[in-house]
XYZ file of C-alpha atoms in Angstrom:
396
model
C -6.452 -11.680 64.886
C -7.267 -7.842 65.564
C -8.811 -8.880 69.041
C -5.510 -10.458 69.949
C -3.452 -7.654 68.684
C -5.340 -4.929 70.792
C -5.281 -7.301 73.793
C -1.498 -7.555 73.148
C -1.025 -4.023 72.894
C -3.446 -3.183 76.135
C -1.223 -5.663 78.058
C 2.025 -4.108 76.686
C 0.883 -0.753 77.505
C 0.111 -1.688 81.210
C 3.216 -3.601 81.463
C 5.443 -0.522 80.578
C 3.549 1.275 83.066
C 4.448 -0.937 86.126
C 8.131 -0.698 84.888
C 7.967 2.967 84.807
C 6.522 3.031 88.264
C 8.906 0.578 89.508
C 11.781 2.704 88.098
C 10.408 5.752 89.007
C 9.997 4.734 92.968
C 13.647 2.804 92.837
C 15.224 6.128 91.437
C 14.044 8.030 94.299
C 16.305 5.795 96.443
C 19.403 6.009 94.487
C 21.444 8.690 96.603
C 20.644 6.494 100.125
C 22.204 3.412 101.466
C 19.707 0.876 100.242
C 20.306 -3.017 99.548
C 18.455 -5.288 97.260
C 17.319 -8.175 99.085
C 18.331 -11.067 96.491
C 16.956 -14.609 97.173
C 17.728 -16.440 94.037
C 14.606 -16.277 92.841
C 12.814 -15.134 89.577
C 10.832 -11.935 91.538
C 13.801 -10.874 93.486
C 16.010 -11.257 89.970
C 13.517 -8.563 88.346
C 13.845 -6.577 91.171
C 17.361 -6.383 91.098
C 17.578 -5.901 87.484
C 15.343 -2.921 87.524
C 17.486 -1.473 90.532
C 20.681 -1.813 88.548
C 18.960 -0.011 85.597
C 18.520 3.341 88.141
C 22.103 2.838 89.619
C 21.458 0.811 92.842
C 24.081 -2.048 93.162
C 24.110 -3.181 96.710
C 22.974 -6.472 97.104
C 22.574 -8.871 100.068
C 21.879 -12.461 99.763
C 20.963 -14.648 103.134
C 22.236 -17.865 103.086
C 19.791 -19.880 105.419
C 22.016 -22.779 105.405
C 19.496 -24.715 103.562
C 19.937 -23.519 100.040
C 20.179 -25.940 97.256
C 23.650 -26.103 95.484
C 22.023 -24.622 92.501
C 21.086 -21.336 94.489
C 24.727 -21.080 95.863
C 26.059 -21.264 92.195
C 23.615 -19.227 90.503
C 24.116 -16.306 92.821
C 27.630 -16.555 91.697
C 26.369 -16.338 88.087
C 24.363 -13.328 88.887
C 27.557 -11.396 90.076
C 29.368 -12.349 86.926
C 26.388 -11.256 84.594
C 26.078 -7.715 86.379
C 29.726 -7.282 87.282
C 28.966 -6.880 91.040
C 29.935 -8.195 94.705
C 26.647 -9.596 96.337
C 27.213 -9.715 100.168
C 26.503 -13.147 101.394
C 25.056 -13.233 105.163
C 24.278 -16.310 107.448
C 22.930 -16.790 110.939
C 25.420 -17.687 113.634
C 24.508 -21.079 114.281
C 24.103 -24.204 111.923
C 20.588 -25.601 111.074
C 21.372 -28.870 112.054
C 22.786 -27.994 115.201
C 19.983 -25.956 116.311
C 17.291 -28.631 115.325
C 19.084 -30.730 117.957
C 18.702 -27.951 120.307
C 15.414 -26.646 119.728
C 12.977 -28.915 117.428
C 12.220 -29.983 113.936
C 10.651 -26.894 112.124
C 7.166 -27.518 111.217
C 3.960 -25.586 110.433
C 3.080 -25.648 113.969
C 6.660 -24.533 115.164
C 8.214 -22.443 112.478
C 10.910 -20.748 114.115
C 13.607 -21.214 111.127
C 12.871 -17.925 109.259
C 13.439 -15.820 112.378
C 16.603 -17.070 112.828
C 18.005 -17.919 109.531
C 16.575 -14.947 107.365
C 15.241 -12.303 109.666
C 17.926 -12.481 112.264
C 20.845 -11.950 109.563
C 19.052 -9.508 107.653
C 18.476 -7.373 110.999
C 22.099 -7.376 111.914
C 23.286 -6.775 108.516
C 20.934 -3.515 108.255
C 21.785 -2.203 111.777
C 25.832 -2.831 111.351
C 25.692 -1.230 108.127
C 23.333 1.452 108.686
C 20.965 0.682 105.768
C 18.204 2.870 105.162
C 16.031 0.345 103.117
C 15.754 -3.498 101.845
C 14.447 -3.393 98.295
C 12.534 -6.666 97.871
C 10.651 -8.876 95.382
C 7.508 -9.320 97.242
C 4.534 -9.539 95.300
C 1.077 -9.166 96.784
C -0.429 -12.041 94.321
C 1.750 -14.648 96.471
C -0.447 -14.929 99.190
C -3.501 -13.434 101.142
C -1.025 -12.073 103.828
C 0.618 -10.169 101.213
C -2.330 -8.475 99.540
C -2.510 -5.779 102.481
C 1.116 -5.115 101.883
C 2.090 -1.505 100.767
C 4.867 -0.503 98.229
C 6.743 0.817 101.028
C 6.188 -1.311 104.289
C 7.524 -2.753 107.404
C 8.505 -6.380 108.329
C 8.013 -6.183 112.667
C 11.048 -8.043 112.825
C 13.154 -5.994 110.715
C 14.084 -2.358 111.990
C 14.239 -0.658 108.560
C 11.623 0.074 105.751
C 11.029 -2.521 103.009
C 10.576 -0.999 99.426
C 8.270 -3.542 96.990
C 8.716 -1.643 93.662
C 6.831 -4.797 92.079
C 4.395 -5.523 94.714
C 1.275 -5.344 92.205
C 3.197 -7.347 89.017
C 1.379 -10.905 88.394
C 3.637 -13.855 87.605
C 3.086 -13.574 84.315
C 4.561 -9.983 84.062
C 7.868 -11.466 86.206
C 8.186 -14.080 83.030
C 7.632 -11.813 80.488
C 10.163 -9.530 81.815
C 12.755 -11.841 82.103
C 12.053 -13.020 78.665
C 12.016 -9.673 77.201
C 15.334 -8.739 78.841
C 16.944 -12.150 78.643
C 17.696 -12.427 82.192
C 19.476 -15.776 83.504
C 17.273 -17.766 85.901
C 17.707 -20.296 88.634
C 18.137 -23.616 87.240
C 15.699 -24.797 89.768
C 12.723 -23.396 88.019
C 12.646 -26.685 85.774
C 11.802 -28.706 88.851
C 9.890 -26.144 91.375
C 7.532 -23.187 90.889
C 9.098 -21.311 93.961
C 12.880 -21.382 95.028
C 13.729 -21.577 98.915
C 15.136 -23.743 101.625
C 15.087 -27.361 100.434
C 13.823 -28.381 103.977
C 10.460 -26.466 104.434
C 7.630 -27.704 106.091
C 5.428 -25.800 103.524
C 6.520 -27.847 100.576
C 4.056 -29.881 99.044
C 3.620 -33.711 98.435
C 4.787 -33.228 94.536
C 7.700 -31.181 95.778
C 8.980 -33.695 98.232
C 8.601 -36.476 95.537
C 10.503 -33.947 92.872
C 13.330 -33.618 95.703
C 13.582 -37.561 96.210
C 13.925 -38.275 92.526
C 16.111 -35.366 91.262
C 17.915 -34.629 94.715
C 18.449 -37.778 96.279
C 21.350 -36.734 98.355
C 19.292 -34.326 100.030
C 16.116 -36.400 100.537
C 18.731 -38.918 102.199
C 20.062 -36.206 104.352
C 16.696 -35.223 105.415
C 15.718 -38.998 106.482
C 18.853 -39.239 108.663
C 17.988 -35.975 110.406
C 14.447 -37.187 110.819
C 15.571 -40.748 112.002
C 17.938 -39.183 114.592
C 15.210 -36.716 115.774
C 12.607 -39.311 116.085
C 14.760 -41.913 118.076
C 15.746 -38.637 120.356
C 12.459 -37.601 121.100
C 10.926 -41.248 121.255
C 8.906 -40.794 118.709
C 6.335 -44.147 118.062
C 5.034 -44.037 114.841
C 8.272 -43.504 112.858
C 7.281 -44.491 109.474
C 4.363 -41.880 109.791
C 6.607 -39.411 111.104
C 9.162 -39.816 108.305
C 7.978 -41.532 105.464
C 4.662 -39.789 105.260
C 6.150 -36.374 106.070
C 4.019 -35.993 109.675
C 6.913 -34.065 110.833
C 5.877 -31.040 108.821
C 2.961 -30.475 111.102
C 4.331 -31.891 114.255
C 4.933 -30.277 117.478
C 6.886 -31.647 120.491
C 5.189 -32.422 123.878
C 6.817 -29.821 126.158
C 8.810 -30.899 129.373
C 9.937 -28.425 132.011
C 12.699 -28.679 133.895
C 13.399 -26.861 137.049
C 16.655 -24.829 137.444
C 16.139 -23.610 140.643
C 13.891 -21.015 142.411
C 13.152 -17.459 142.781
C 11.734 -15.456 146.226
C 10.409 -12.313 146.057
C 11.092 -10.031 149.263
C 8.737 -7.098 150.030
C 8.958 -4.525 152.918
C 6.211 -2.375 153.673
C 4.222 -3.948 150.772
C 6.834 -2.800 148.410
C 8.864 -5.445 146.341
C 12.511 -4.706 147.469
C 14.467 -7.650 145.896
C 14.171 -11.071 144.273
C 16.902 -13.929 145.171
C 17.609 -16.461 142.812
C 19.366 -20.193 143.604
C 19.912 -22.518 141.064
C 19.944 -26.298 141.701
C 23.145 -27.054 139.766
C 25.958 -25.597 137.624
C 25.466 -22.584 139.725
C 28.811 -20.791 138.575
C 27.655 -21.032 134.862
C 23.966 -20.333 135.355
C 24.511 -17.401 137.491
C 26.898 -15.941 134.964
C 24.623 -16.258 132.212
C 21.724 -14.200 134.101
C 24.452 -11.431 134.723
C 25.857 -11.429 131.122
C 22.227 -10.084 130.064
C 20.707 -8.987 133.669
C 21.690 -5.347 132.385
C 18.669 -5.522 130.166
C 16.291 -4.608 133.167
C 18.958 -3.287 135.989
C 22.382 -2.692 137.155
C 21.475 -3.141 140.621
C 22.357 -6.867 141.799
C 24.676 -8.718 143.875
C 26.057 -12.443 144.662
C 25.719 -13.305 147.964
C 27.040 -16.421 149.967
C 29.908 -18.157 150.855
C 32.997 -18.788 148.196
C 31.870 -21.620 146.669
C 29.528 -21.181 143.663
C 27.104 -24.074 144.589
C 26.021 -22.116 147.833
C 25.906 -18.714 146.278
C 22.977 -16.823 144.938
C 22.078 -13.950 142.762
C 20.319 -11.041 144.447
C 18.211 -8.659 142.251
C 16.999 -5.296 143.300
C 13.471 -5.035 141.223
C 10.412 -2.975 141.325
C 7.002 -4.417 139.985
C 7.664 -3.279 136.444
C 10.947 -5.221 136.196
C 9.391 -7.989 137.835
C 7.091 -8.632 134.651
C 10.280 -9.540 132.379
C 12.496 -11.028 135.111
C 11.189 -14.669 134.752
C 11.579 -14.333 130.769
C 14.945 -12.699 131.269
C 16.378 -15.553 133.396
C 14.615 -18.281 131.497
C 16.034 -16.595 128.228
C 19.540 -16.649 129.687
C 19.735 -20.144 130.900
C 17.966 -21.777 127.994
C 19.952 -19.765 125.262
C 21.861 -21.686 122.295
C 23.068 -18.735 120.563
C 20.371 -18.924 117.668
C 20.612 -15.216 117.359
C 16.965 -14.339 116.743
C 16.432 -11.687 119.674
C 19.229 -9.708 118.363
C 16.675 -8.597 115.509
C 14.633 -7.037 118.082
C 16.956 -4.922 119.882
C 16.704 -1.471 118.232
C 20.097 -0.258 119.761
C 22.483 -3.082 118.611
C 23.098 -3.996 122.370
C 22.960 -7.323 122.428
C 25.497 -9.965 120.739
C 26.794 -13.217 120.869
C 30.072 -14.448 122.041
C 30.805 -18.218 122.056
C 27.243 -18.687 121.482
C 26.360 -17.059 124.565
C 24.194 -13.923 124.896
C 25.528 -10.782 126.168
C 24.104 -7.257 126.505
C 26.131 -3.922 126.060
C 25.076 -1.648 128.816
C 26.489 1.315 127.468
C 24.094 0.799 124.249
C 21.031 -0.633 126.095
C 18.078 1.662 126.862
C 16.066 -0.822 128.799
C 13.605 -0.813 126.482
C 12.619 -4.383 127.126
C 11.926 -5.421 123.490
C 14.076 -8.419 123.501
C 12.209 -9.777 126.633
C 8.609 -8.839 125.277
C 6.423 -12.018 124.304
C 4.353 -9.887 122.094
C 7.328 -8.722 119.846
C 9.222 -12.430 119.760
C 6.979 -14.973 120.725
C 8.135 -16.114 124.455
C 10.767 -13.530 124.287
C 12.953 -16.234 123.150
C 12.986 -19.031 120.269
C 14.344 -21.750 122.570
C 12.014 -20.705 125.586
C 9.139 -20.927 123.099
C 9.726 -23.659 120.702
C 12.259 -26.132 122.368
C 10.484 -29.405 123.771
C 12.549 -29.265 126.780
C 12.873 -25.946 128.861
C 14.479 -25.139 132.114
C 12.597 -22.749 134.165
C 12.463 -21.751 137.797
C 10.020 -22.615 140.550
C 8.475 -19.468 142.441
C 8.762 -19.625 146.034
C 6.069 -18.174 148.468
C 7.108 -14.711 149.489
């Protein structure tokens, strides 16, 4: 009896200290433009409640296009509970369309977070001049997160993220929710963690739960996998679909030549590069022109009046040439997923009718959006799609 009381008393003191520390950290942000990034899960709920206690009421919810209906309704419930308006943001393209354009997300080809989560959050942060995102991230959740700091940076999001409950344990989260009588997402009766219902990281038990309790979702997944396996001629469809082998799948890569490029030198110095496309010449040239300002403003179209005989001549030095092929492939492969928008520090990239364009007045030619070290391959399609269009280099 007395021993249990002492342990309970110690835990209560530690818990009160954690709450106090979180409130102090959040109070420091009160007078600047900060947003709570609310996911619909228990951790972001506690973070939101703590933020509300110090007067922070800006909240954003990223609808990944793969949310359970229960989560969408829960967001509305939270709005009503706190008497606030939660801003909902989305990626520019639909998930199912992009699966057709790219590939089925898997543990080997996990492109979806960049497109449907980090991309919209980055654009929203830039457009609204947000100072910090306040998250419910906890170090206990994974080995990677054990190294995070209470103020940290995501390389794919251009503003700091504040993690006020980083050192909280799961037990602390549920104790706080119980004590404050907070409404929780009804999905917790089925899952330990809330997130996208199509996720390659789900466990076998979670898929069984979805099949039993959310049969309409399970049927959507099966239809998607059936269509995908037919399109890509996957032989062992039963293994791919029923045994969930798609979660670790990686398509073989097929490269298609869109044309050629040739470098021209004078006295050992590169003067220009000519690009000639095999087909759809007018459209391909225009796609490159739409973003060539990322590298240079010095280019011309040469040839006769018929587009099919025209070629694009780009003046380029050796430094720009390092990125030229990436830029060209980025332009002609673009499907408008919007992922590369998140790595432009000047908000110079935009999408118009699913076509990538650059605002040359904003662009500083930093090269972030065509740097493979920042965004793998410099482009989601270029890096993950099983069918990739590229150029053949001719001898100089």
